[in-house]
Amino acid sequence: MRRLLPSEKQKEKQKLRVLIDILSLFPRYFIGPFNESIIKRAQEKGLVTIRLINIRDFADNRHHRVDDRPYGGGPGMVMMPQPVKAALRDVKGSQSHVIYLTPQGRTLTAEKSRQLSRETHLVLLCGHYEGIDQRILDREVDEEISIGDYVLTNGCLAAIVLVDSVIRFVPGVLGHPLAAEEDSFEKGLLDCPHYTHPEVFEGERVPPILLSGNHQEIAKWRQERALKKTKDIRPDL
Ligand code: 4GX
């Protein structure tokens, strides 16, 4: 294959860029996690663009109310459809994939994160209170995802987890091109233990095999330890 011209390389990169819009009631939730370390650098490199949208800005009533009492009664409040619909209309385009974070969704996996990393535009909808009016979910959401079987106070932390796990699969985000592939779960196993200096810490030695320089034996040892760990902790894998 012929080499790409610089302008074409630019286009290749542009194609792989991911735009992530996060719709919530607390945009400031995301400031800390998205402005540190790998996610920060991914944005600086132009590989991902993250926009934080406050759903309250789209409420068309005088007091910018976004919640109301549930039909049928019961505790808590439900997010009204109008502000959510208006916020979605503002960001959605032909390439958008809209995700609602909820314990009622399919559980997030590494495979799902890899799949989402190939999308051009992700729209993450964060629920607050008892959730969002079902008519919005039926008409506007492409997919419901849960980050695990527990209930958070709102969807923002779940969106942070999803963004973090997805961007690791965006080419160029991790230093080593195959780092995401090397990680645990790609082989269906938990990770093996890791050691660094010093050789003896509080009387405990690093396993001697790791100092042997025999890379074949080291790979075998790591594989065995990963297998044992998986059998003990996660036999379901
Ligand atoms: N994985 N939450 C959504 C609002 C809510 C309440 C009831 C639907 C029904 C969560 C999770 C999660 C907390 C986000 C409740 N939505 N999100 N929120 N686990 O616990 O994704």
Tab-separated table of C-alpha atoms and ligand atoms in Angstrom:
chain	number	residue	atom	x	y	z
A	1	MET	CA	0.000	0.000	0.000
A	2	ARG	CA	1.301	3.482	-0.825
A	3	ARG	CA	2.190	5.818	2.004
A	4	LEU	CA	-0.402	8.351	3.083
A	5	LEU	CA	0.176	12.041	2.359
A	6	PRO	CA	0.322	14.243	5.495
A	7	SER	CA	-3.143	15.638	4.713
A	8	GLU	CA	-4.532	12.103	4.452
A	9	LYS	CA	-2.926	11.086	7.740
A	10	GLN	CA	-4.728	14.033	9.261
A	11	LYS	CA	-8.018	12.735	7.859
A	12	GLU	CA	-7.325	9.231	9.182
A	13	LYS	CA	-6.879	10.723	12.641
A	14	GLN	CA	-9.986	12.846	12.341
A	15	LYS	CA	-12.029	9.791	11.466
A	16	LEU	CA	-10.973	8.105	14.706
A	17	ARG	CA	-11.818	11.045	16.908
A	18	VAL	CA	-14.645	10.512	19.377
A	19	LEU	CA	-17.004	13.240	20.491
A	20	ILE	CA	-18.636	12.569	23.861
A	21	ASP	CA	-21.523	14.715	25.084
A	22	ILE	CA	-22.558	14.197	28.706
A	23	LEU	CA	-26.018	15.412	29.719
A	24	SER	CA	-26.556	15.713	33.470
A	25	LEU	CA	-27.699	18.043	36.236
A	26	PHE	CA	-24.169	18.270	37.736
A	27	PRO	CA	-21.605	19.056	35.008
A	28	ARG	CA	-19.062	19.941	37.693
A	29	TYR	CA	-19.030	16.287	38.812
A	30	PHE	CA	-16.765	15.532	35.848
A	31	ILE	CA	-14.193	18.307	36.222
A	32	GLY	CA	-11.801	16.409	38.503
A	33	PRO	CA	-11.616	13.023	36.715
A	34	PHE	CA	-11.544	14.449	33.169
A	35	ASN	CA	-8.740	16.914	33.906
A	36	GLU	CA	-6.133	14.436	35.137
A	37	SER	CA	-3.826	11.867	33.648
A	38	ILE	CA	-4.773	9.826	30.582
A	39	ILE	CA	-8.224	11.342	29.916
A	40	LYS	CA	-6.723	14.825	30.100
A	41	ARG	CA	-3.956	13.918	27.641
A	42	ALA	CA	-6.407	12.203	25.255
A	43	GLN	CA	-8.335	15.473	25.028
A	44	GLU	CA	-5.150	17.551	24.606
A	45	LYS	CA	-4.097	15.259	21.747
A	46	GLY	CA	-7.498	15.844	20.112
A	47	LEU	CA	-8.396	12.133	20.219
A	48	VAL	CA	-11.495	12.741	22.315
A	49	THR	CA	-13.628	15.809	22.831
A	50	ILE	CA	-15.827	15.833	25.923
A	51	ARG	CA	-18.641	18.381	26.275
A	52	LEU	CA	-20.579	18.801	29.519
A	53	ILE	CA	-24.197	19.838	29.128
A	54	ASN	CA	-26.463	20.937	31.971
A	55	ILE	CA	-30.001	19.640	31.345
A	56	ARG	CA	-31.376	22.391	33.588
A	57	ASP	CA	-30.310	25.009	30.991
A	58	PHE	CA	-32.981	23.559	28.680
A	59	ALA	CA	-35.950	23.734	31.055
A	60	ASP	CA	-38.574	25.986	29.492
A	61	ASN	CA	-40.432	26.810	32.722
A	62	ARG	CA	-39.791	29.957	34.725
A	63	HIS	CA	-38.026	28.259	37.634
A	64	HIS	CA	-35.947	25.890	35.500
A	65	ARG	CA	-37.558	22.911	37.164
A	66	VAL	CA	-36.422	19.558	35.804
A	67	ASP	CA	-38.260	17.102	38.081
A	68	ASP	CA	-41.814	16.381	39.162
A	69	ARG	CA	-43.767	13.868	41.241
A	70	PRO	CA	-44.332	10.399	39.788
A	71	TYR	CA	-47.732	9.491	38.324
A	72	GLY	CA	-49.195	6.680	40.402
A	73	GLY	CA	-47.585	8.029	43.555
A	74	GLY	CA	-44.616	6.781	45.523
A	75	PRO	CA	-41.427	8.297	46.913
A	76	GLY	CA	-38.933	10.498	45.065
A	77	MET	CA	-39.092	12.564	41.912
A	78	VAL	CA	-38.859	11.811	38.192
A	79	MET	CA	-37.016	13.879	35.567
A	80	MET	CA	-39.493	15.626	33.269
A	81	PRO	CA	-39.292	14.824	29.563
A	82	GLN	CA	-39.205	18.403	28.188
A	83	PRO	CA	-35.736	19.538	29.410
A	84	VAL	CA	-34.142	16.197	28.518
A	85	LYS	CA	-35.697	16.228	25.037
A	86	ALA	CA	-34.526	19.812	24.411
A	87	ALA	CA	-30.958	19.031	25.567
A	88	LEU	CA	-30.841	15.942	23.327
A	89	ARG	CA	-32.187	17.894	20.348
A	90	ASP	CA	-29.378	20.394	20.885
A	91	VAL	CA	-26.566	17.804	20.648
A	92	LYS	CA	-27.935	14.946	18.523
A	93	GLY	CA	-26.842	14.486	14.918
A	94	SER	CA	-27.051	11.705	12.323
A	95	GLN	CA	-24.051	9.853	13.847
A	96	SER	CA	-25.105	9.994	17.497
A	97	HIS	CA	-25.366	6.943	19.737
A	98	VAL	CA	-27.392	7.775	22.851
A	99	ILE	CA	-26.724	5.805	26.045
A	100	TYR	CA	-28.710	5.977	29.274
A	101	LEU	CA	-26.772	4.921	32.399
A	102	THR	CA	-29.074	2.870	34.630
A	103	PRO	CA	-28.983	-0.223	36.852
A	104	GLN	CA	-31.714	-1.557	34.498
A	105	GLY	CA	-29.253	-1.679	31.565
A	106	ARG	CA	-26.952	-4.419	30.251
A	107	THR	CA	-23.802	-4.652	32.348
A	108	LEU	CA	-20.756	-2.900	30.863
A	109	THR	CA	-17.943	-5.210	29.662
A	110	ALA	CA	-14.529	-4.640	28.035
A	111	GLU	CA	-16.060	-5.897	24.782
A	112	LYS	CA	-18.841	-3.291	24.931
A	113	SER	CA	-16.298	-0.542	25.729
A	114	ARG	CA	-14.224	-1.541	22.701
A	115	GLN	CA	-17.337	-1.449	20.503
A	116	LEU	CA	-18.328	2.011	21.781
A	117	SER	CA	-14.781	3.334	21.130
A	118	ARG	CA	-15.526	2.953	17.398
A	119	GLU	CA	-18.508	5.325	17.544
A	120	THR	CA	-18.128	8.871	16.219
A	121	HIS	CA	-20.474	10.552	18.679
A	122	LEU	CA	-21.511	9.207	22.069
A	123	VAL	CA	-24.256	10.956	24.014
A	124	LEU	CA	-24.381	9.901	27.671
A	125	LEU	CA	-27.560	10.624	29.537
A	126	CYS	CA	-27.207	10.723	33.340
A	127	GLY	CA	-30.337	10.129	35.395
A	128	HIS	CA	-31.002	11.779	38.745
A	129	TYR	CA	-33.693	11.182	41.408
A	130	GLU	CA	-35.783	8.090	40.523
A	131	GLY	CA	-34.842	8.275	36.855
A	132	ILE	CA	-36.201	9.816	33.646
A	133	ASP	CA	-39.734	9.755	32.204
A	134	GLN	CA	-40.028	6.466	30.284
A	135	ARG	CA	-41.252	8.186	27.088
A	136	ILE	CA	-37.794	9.777	26.650
A	137	LEU	CA	-36.088	6.424	27.120
A	138	ASP	CA	-38.397	4.755	24.587
A	139	ARG	CA	-38.022	7.417	21.910
A	140	GLU	CA	-34.540	8.881	22.292
A	141	VAL	CA	-32.197	6.282	23.788
A	142	ASP	CA	-30.343	3.704	21.664
A	143	GLU	CA	-28.976	1.631	24.515
A	144	GLU	CA	-29.202	1.309	28.314
A	145	ILE	CA	-25.988	0.402	30.144
A	146	SER	CA	-25.332	-0.431	33.812
A	147	ILE	CA	-21.856	-0.359	35.374
A	148	GLY	CA	-22.814	-2.976	37.980
A	149	ASP	CA	-25.457	-4.375	40.294
A	150	TYR	CA	-25.628	-1.593	42.865
A	151	VAL	CA	-27.439	1.741	43.000
A	152	LEU	CA	-25.533	5.029	42.812
A	153	THR	CA	-26.943	8.403	43.860
A	154	ASN	CA	-27.022	9.481	40.175
A	155	GLY	CA	-25.699	8.499	36.734
A	156	CYS	CA	-22.652	10.826	36.682
A	157	LEU	CA	-20.196	8.409	38.278
A	158	ALA	CA	-21.396	5.668	35.919
A	159	ALA	CA	-20.745	7.985	32.947
A	160	ILE	CA	-17.214	8.677	34.216
A	161	VAL	CA	-16.548	4.933	34.451
A	162	LEU	CA	-17.898	4.372	30.941
A	163	VAL	CA	-15.843	7.215	29.416
A	164	ASP	CA	-12.678	5.968	31.125
A	165	SER	CA	-13.122	2.378	29.939
A	166	VAL	CA	-14.050	3.451	26.382
A	167	ILE	CA	-11.220	5.909	25.727
A	168	ARG	CA	-8.605	3.286	26.588
A	169	PHE	CA	-9.604	1.628	23.294
A	170	VAL	CA	-9.330	4.799	21.189
A	171	PRO	CA	-6.134	4.446	19.109
A	172	GLY	CA	-3.343	6.702	20.402
A	173	VAL	CA	-4.765	7.208	23.897
A	174	LEU	CA	-2.535	4.668	25.658
A	175	GLY	CA	1.224	4.975	25.166
A	176	HIS	CA	1.747	1.437	23.874
A	177	PRO	CA	-0.533	0.635	20.873
A	178	LEU	CA	-1.389	-2.837	22.180
A	179	ALA	CA	-1.685	-1.906	25.881
A	180	ALA	CA	-5.494	-2.168	25.912
A	181	GLU	CA	-5.265	-5.569	24.215
A	182	GLU	CA	-2.666	-6.811	26.726
A	183	ASP	CA	-4.922	-6.063	29.676
A	184	SER	CA	-6.844	-8.600	31.625
A	185	PHE	CA	-10.296	-9.588	30.300
A	186	GLU	CA	-8.954	-9.657	26.717
A	187	LYS	CA	-7.765	-13.197	27.435
A	188	GLY	CA	-10.759	-13.921	29.666
A	189	LEU	CA	-8.488	-14.018	32.729
A	190	LEU	CA	-7.730	-11.804	35.700
A	191	ASP	CA	-4.300	-10.143	35.772
A	192	CYS	CA	-1.167	-11.759	37.232
A	193	PRO	CA	0.681	-10.137	40.182
A	194	HIS	CA	3.264	-7.405	39.506
A	195	TYR	CA	6.473	-6.505	41.370
A	196	THR	CA	9.024	-3.678	41.272
A	197	HIS	CA	12.055	-2.519	43.278
A	198	PRO	CA	13.265	-3.255	45.899
A	199	GLU	CA	14.087	-6.955	45.509
A	200	VAL	CA	13.386	-7.481	49.244
A	201	PHE	CA	10.632	-5.454	50.936
A	202	GLU	CA	10.097	-5.915	54.705
A	203	GLY	CA	11.743	-9.331	54.425
A	204	GLU	CA	9.679	-10.560	51.460
A	205	ARG	CA	11.488	-11.403	48.200
A	206	VAL	CA	10.243	-10.884	44.656
A	207	PRO	CA	9.486	-14.345	43.111
A	208	PRO	CA	12.958	-15.470	41.854
A	209	ILE	CA	11.614	-16.490	38.426
A	210	LEU	CA	11.026	-12.790	37.613
A	211	LEU	CA	14.779	-12.097	38.110
A	212	SER	CA	15.862	-15.077	35.984
A	213	GLY	CA	15.819	-13.289	32.612
A	214	ASN	CA	14.140	-16.374	31.105
A	215	HIS	CA	11.232	-14.725	29.304
A	216	GLN	CA	9.569	-17.962	28.291
A	217	GLU	CA	9.513	-19.196	31.898
A	218	ILE	CA	8.313	-15.769	33.093
A	219	ALA	CA	5.414	-15.804	30.602
A	220	LYS	CA	4.508	-19.321	31.766
A	221	TRP	CA	4.603	-18.285	35.448
A	222	ARG	CA	2.415	-15.234	34.776
A	223	GLN	CA	-0.098	-17.347	32.879
A	224	GLU	CA	-0.252	-19.886	35.733
A	225	ARG	CA	-0.740	-17.191	38.365
A	226	ALA	CA	-3.470	-15.502	36.287
A	227	LEU	CA	-5.250	-18.834	35.873
A	228	LYS	CA	-5.072	-19.642	39.603
A	229	LYS	CA	-6.366	-16.176	40.542
A	230	THR	CA	-9.244	-16.465	38.067
A	231	LYS	CA	-10.237	-19.940	39.345
A	232	ASP	CA	-10.227	-18.674	42.965
A	233	ILE	CA	-11.985	-15.325	42.499
A	234	ARG	CA	-13.941	-15.437	39.223
A	235	PRO	CA	-14.618	-19.032	38.160
A	236	ASP	CA	-17.461	-17.622	36.003
A	237	LEU	CA	-14.891	-16.133	33.607
B	1	4GX	N1	-25.047	1.808	36.409
B	1	4GX	N2	-27.658	4.926	38.742
B	1	4GX	C1	-29.297	6.116	37.331
B	1	4GX	C2	-31.272	7.132	38.309
B	1	4GX	C3	-32.259	6.019	38.121
B	1	4GX	C4	-32.970	5.498	39.195
B	1	4GX	C5	-33.864	4.475	38.970
B	1	4GX	C6	-33.326	4.546	36.674
B	1	4GX	C7	-34.051	4.009	37.712
B	1	4GX	C8	-26.204	3.190	37.659
B	1	4GX	C9	-25.537	1.939	37.609
B	1	4GX	C10	-26.912	3.760	38.804
B	1	4GX	C11	-28.313	5.431	39.936
B	1	4GX	C12	-27.832	5.770	37.567
B	1	4GX	C13	-29.753	5.778	39.673
B	1	4GX	N3	-32.440	5.532	36.864
B	1	4GX	N4	-26.051	3.727	36.459
B	1	4GX	N5	-29.899	6.672	38.540
B	1	4GX	N6	-25.454	1.044	38.605
B	1	4GX	O1	-26.852	3.172	39.867
B	1	4GX	O2	-25.361	2.879	35.690
